[in-house]
Short mmCIF file of C-alpha atoms and ligand atoms in Angstrom, two decimals:
data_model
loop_
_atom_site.label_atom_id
_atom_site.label_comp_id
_atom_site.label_asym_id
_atom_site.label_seq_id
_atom_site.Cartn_x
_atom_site.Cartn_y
_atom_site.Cartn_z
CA UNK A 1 0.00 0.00 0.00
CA UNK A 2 1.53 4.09 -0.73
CA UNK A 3 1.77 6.18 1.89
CA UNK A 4 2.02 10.09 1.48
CA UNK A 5 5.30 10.74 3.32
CA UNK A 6 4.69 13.00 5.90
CA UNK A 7 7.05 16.03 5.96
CA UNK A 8 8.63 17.27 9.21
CA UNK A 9 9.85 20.43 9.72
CA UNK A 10 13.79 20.87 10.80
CA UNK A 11 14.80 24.00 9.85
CA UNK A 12 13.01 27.25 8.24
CA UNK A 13 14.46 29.06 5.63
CA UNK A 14 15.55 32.25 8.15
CA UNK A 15 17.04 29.63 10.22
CA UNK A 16 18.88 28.26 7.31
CA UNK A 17 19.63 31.74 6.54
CA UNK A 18 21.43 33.00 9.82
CA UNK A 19 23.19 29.95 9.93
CA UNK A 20 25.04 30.35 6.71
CA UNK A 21 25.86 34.08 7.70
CA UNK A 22 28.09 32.82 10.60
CA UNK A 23 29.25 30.33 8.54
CA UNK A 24 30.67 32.41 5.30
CA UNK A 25 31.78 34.69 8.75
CA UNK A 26 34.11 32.10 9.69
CA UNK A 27 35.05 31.04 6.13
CA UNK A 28 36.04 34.61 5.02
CA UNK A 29 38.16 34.51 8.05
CA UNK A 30 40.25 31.22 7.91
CA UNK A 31 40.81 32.01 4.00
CA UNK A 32 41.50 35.49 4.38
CA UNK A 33 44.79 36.11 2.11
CA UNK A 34 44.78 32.53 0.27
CA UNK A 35 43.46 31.48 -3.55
CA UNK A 36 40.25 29.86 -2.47
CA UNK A 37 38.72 28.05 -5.10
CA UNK A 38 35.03 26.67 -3.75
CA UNK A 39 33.60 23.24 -5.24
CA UNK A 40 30.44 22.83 -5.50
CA UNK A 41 28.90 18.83 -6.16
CA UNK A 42 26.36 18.88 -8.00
CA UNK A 43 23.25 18.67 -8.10
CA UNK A 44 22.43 18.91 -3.83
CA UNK A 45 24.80 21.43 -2.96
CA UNK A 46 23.72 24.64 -5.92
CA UNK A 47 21.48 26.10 -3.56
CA UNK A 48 23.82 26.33 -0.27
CA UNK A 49 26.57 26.82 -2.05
CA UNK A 50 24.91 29.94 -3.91
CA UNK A 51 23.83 31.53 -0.64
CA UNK A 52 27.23 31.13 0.92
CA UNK A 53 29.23 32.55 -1.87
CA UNK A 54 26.88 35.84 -1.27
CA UNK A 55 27.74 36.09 1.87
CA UNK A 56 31.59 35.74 1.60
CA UNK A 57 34.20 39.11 2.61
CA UNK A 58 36.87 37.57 0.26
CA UNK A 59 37.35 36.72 -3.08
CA UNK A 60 36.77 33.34 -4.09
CA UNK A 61 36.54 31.40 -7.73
CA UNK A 62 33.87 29.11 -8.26
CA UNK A 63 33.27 25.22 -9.79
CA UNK A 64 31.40 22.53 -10.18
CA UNK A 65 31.81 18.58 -10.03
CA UNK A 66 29.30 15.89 -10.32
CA UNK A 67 29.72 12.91 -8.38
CA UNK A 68 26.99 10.14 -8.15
CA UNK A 69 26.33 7.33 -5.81
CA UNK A 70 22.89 6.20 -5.40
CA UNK A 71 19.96 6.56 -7.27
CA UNK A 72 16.18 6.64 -6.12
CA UNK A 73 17.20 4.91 -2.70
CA UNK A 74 18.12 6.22 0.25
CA UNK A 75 21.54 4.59 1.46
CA UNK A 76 24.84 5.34 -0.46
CA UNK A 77 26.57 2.60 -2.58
CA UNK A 78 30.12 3.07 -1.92
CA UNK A 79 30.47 3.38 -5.60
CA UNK A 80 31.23 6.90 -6.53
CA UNK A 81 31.05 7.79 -10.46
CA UNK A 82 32.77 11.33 -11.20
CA UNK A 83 30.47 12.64 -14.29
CA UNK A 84 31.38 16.00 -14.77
CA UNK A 85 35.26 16.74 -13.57
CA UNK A 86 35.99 20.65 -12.72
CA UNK A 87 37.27 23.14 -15.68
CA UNK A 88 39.63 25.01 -13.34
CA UNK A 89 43.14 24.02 -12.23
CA UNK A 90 43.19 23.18 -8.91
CA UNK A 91 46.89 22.92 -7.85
CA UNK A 92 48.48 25.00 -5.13
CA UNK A 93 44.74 26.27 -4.71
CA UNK A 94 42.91 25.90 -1.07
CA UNK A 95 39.72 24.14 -2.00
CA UNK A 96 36.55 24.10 0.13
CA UNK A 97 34.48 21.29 -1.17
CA UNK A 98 31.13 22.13 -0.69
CA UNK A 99 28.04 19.81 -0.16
CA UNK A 100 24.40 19.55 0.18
CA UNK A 101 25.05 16.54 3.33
CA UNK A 102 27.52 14.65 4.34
CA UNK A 103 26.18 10.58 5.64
CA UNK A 104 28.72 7.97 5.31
CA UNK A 105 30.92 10.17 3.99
CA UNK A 106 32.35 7.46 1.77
CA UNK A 107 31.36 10.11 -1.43
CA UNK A 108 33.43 13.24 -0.26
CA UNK A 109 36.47 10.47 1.19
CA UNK A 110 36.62 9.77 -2.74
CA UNK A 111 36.58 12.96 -3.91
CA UNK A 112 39.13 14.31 -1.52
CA UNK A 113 41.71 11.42 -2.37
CA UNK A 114 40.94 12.11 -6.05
CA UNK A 115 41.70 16.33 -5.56
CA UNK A 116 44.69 15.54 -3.57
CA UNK A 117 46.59 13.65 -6.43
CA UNK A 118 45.87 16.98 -8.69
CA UNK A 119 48.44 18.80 -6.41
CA UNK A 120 45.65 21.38 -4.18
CA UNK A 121 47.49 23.42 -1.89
CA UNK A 122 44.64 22.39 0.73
CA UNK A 123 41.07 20.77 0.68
CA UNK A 124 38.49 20.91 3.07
CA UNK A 125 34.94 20.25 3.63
CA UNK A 126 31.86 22.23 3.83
CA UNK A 127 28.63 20.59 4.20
CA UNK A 128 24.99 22.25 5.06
CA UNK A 129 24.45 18.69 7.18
CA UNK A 130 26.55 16.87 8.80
CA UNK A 131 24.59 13.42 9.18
CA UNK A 132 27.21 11.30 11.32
CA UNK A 133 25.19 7.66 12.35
CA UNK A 134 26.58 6.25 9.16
CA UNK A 135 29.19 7.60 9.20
CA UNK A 136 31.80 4.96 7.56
CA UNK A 137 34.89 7.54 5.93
CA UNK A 138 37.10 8.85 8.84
CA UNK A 139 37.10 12.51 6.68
CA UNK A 140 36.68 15.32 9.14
CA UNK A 141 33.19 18.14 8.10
CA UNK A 142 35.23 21.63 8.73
CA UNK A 143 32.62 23.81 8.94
CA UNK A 144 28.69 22.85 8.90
CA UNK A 145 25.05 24.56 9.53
CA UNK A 146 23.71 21.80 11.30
CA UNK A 147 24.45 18.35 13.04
CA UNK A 148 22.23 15.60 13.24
CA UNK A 149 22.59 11.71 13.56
CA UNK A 150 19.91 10.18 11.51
CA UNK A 151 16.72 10.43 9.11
CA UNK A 152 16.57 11.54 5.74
CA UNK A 153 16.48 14.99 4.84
CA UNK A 154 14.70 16.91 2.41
CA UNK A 155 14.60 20.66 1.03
CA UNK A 156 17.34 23.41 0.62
CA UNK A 157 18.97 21.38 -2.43
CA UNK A 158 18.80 18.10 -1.10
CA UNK A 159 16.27 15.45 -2.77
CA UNK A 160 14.57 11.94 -2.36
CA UNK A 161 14.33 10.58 -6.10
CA UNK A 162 14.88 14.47 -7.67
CA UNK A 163 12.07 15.52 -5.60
CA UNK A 164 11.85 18.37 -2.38
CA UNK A 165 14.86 20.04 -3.83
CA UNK A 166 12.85 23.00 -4.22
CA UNK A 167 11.39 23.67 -0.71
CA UNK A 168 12.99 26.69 1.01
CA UNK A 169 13.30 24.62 4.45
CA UNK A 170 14.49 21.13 5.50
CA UNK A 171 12.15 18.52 6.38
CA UNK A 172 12.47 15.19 7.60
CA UNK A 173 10.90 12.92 5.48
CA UNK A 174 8.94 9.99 7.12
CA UNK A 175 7.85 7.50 4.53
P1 LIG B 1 27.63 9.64 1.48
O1 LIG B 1 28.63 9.18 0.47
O2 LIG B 1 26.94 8.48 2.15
O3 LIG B 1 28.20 10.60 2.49
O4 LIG B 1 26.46 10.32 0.68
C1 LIG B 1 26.34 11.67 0.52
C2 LIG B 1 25.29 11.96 -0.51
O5 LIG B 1 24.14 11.15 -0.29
C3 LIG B 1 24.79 13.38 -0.40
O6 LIG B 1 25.49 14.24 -1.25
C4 LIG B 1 23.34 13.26 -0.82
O7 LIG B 1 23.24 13.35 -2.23
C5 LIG B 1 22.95 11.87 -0.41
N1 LIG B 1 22.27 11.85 0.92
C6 LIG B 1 22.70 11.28 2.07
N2 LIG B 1 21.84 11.47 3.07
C7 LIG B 1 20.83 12.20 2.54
C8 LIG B 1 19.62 12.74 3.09
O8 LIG B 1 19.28 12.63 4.29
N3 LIG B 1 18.85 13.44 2.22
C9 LIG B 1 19.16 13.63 0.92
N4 LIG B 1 20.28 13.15 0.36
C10 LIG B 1 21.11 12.43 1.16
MG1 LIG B 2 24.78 14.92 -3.12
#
């Protein structure tokens, strides 16, 4: 039998958007004088990683990558498939990774290892969630909007099957 998923509410947008104020606070801070080149994976991260850039003191280039690991489901595979590589070169640059949520974190542990043989100065992570239960990767989250240890989470870029990306909040979605 379906079930409408019922939609919790976790944070509201003008939560969301305080959060990422302190956030690009402490970004602009720690990268103040460096060549900060911010990577954006695709698709979950485009709307964080839009408001954050906004909200940034220092200058900062911008890219994409697109990395996929699971489909319509809701756990990772541990397979990650690089689609779309970045167009800017990233040695002796200080990349900040950005993504929608980190969960076992074997996706960002790939992507990390891959950026490090390409010669960056530095890489580290930013991710709007930090989900940690799962947590299988031993990759630190540097800086993060919210902590939680479970559910799935919905809104604010993130989707279940390409849907909720478009909700200004995040919900936690009980099937
Ligand atoms: P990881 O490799 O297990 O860390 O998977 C990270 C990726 O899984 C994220 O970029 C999301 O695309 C997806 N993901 C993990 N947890 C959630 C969730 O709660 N909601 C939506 N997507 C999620
Ligand atoms: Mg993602």
């Amino acid at each position: 039998m379906m079930t409408t998923p019922e939609l919790v509410p976790v944070l509201t947008k003008e939560e969301i958007q305080q959060k990422i104020i302190v956030l690009a606070g402490m970004i602009s801070r720690d990268y103040a004088g460096k060549e900060l080149l911010l990577i954006g994976i695709l698709k979950g991260s485009f709307i964080f990683l839009s408001d954050l850039v906004r909200h940034l003191s220092i200058p900062a280039q911008i890219d994409f990558i697109r990395a996929s690991s699971y489909a319509d489901t809701m756990s990772s595979s541990g397979t990650i498939t690089l689609t779309q590589p970045v167009q800017i070169d990233v040695k002796n640059k200080h990349l900040l990774l950005v993504e929608d949520i980190v969960d076992t974190g074997l996706t960002l542990s790939c992507i990390k290892d891959y950026f490090r043989l390409q010669g960056a100065a530095s890489i580290k992570i930013c991710a709007f969630i930090d989900k940690y239960e799962r947590r299988e990767a031993n990759i630190p989250v540097d800086y993060t909007c919210h902590t939680t240890h479970e559910g799935f989470l919905v809104g604010y870029g993130l989707d279940y099957a390409e849907n909720y990306r478009c909700l200004p909040g995040i919900y936690h979605l009980k099937m």
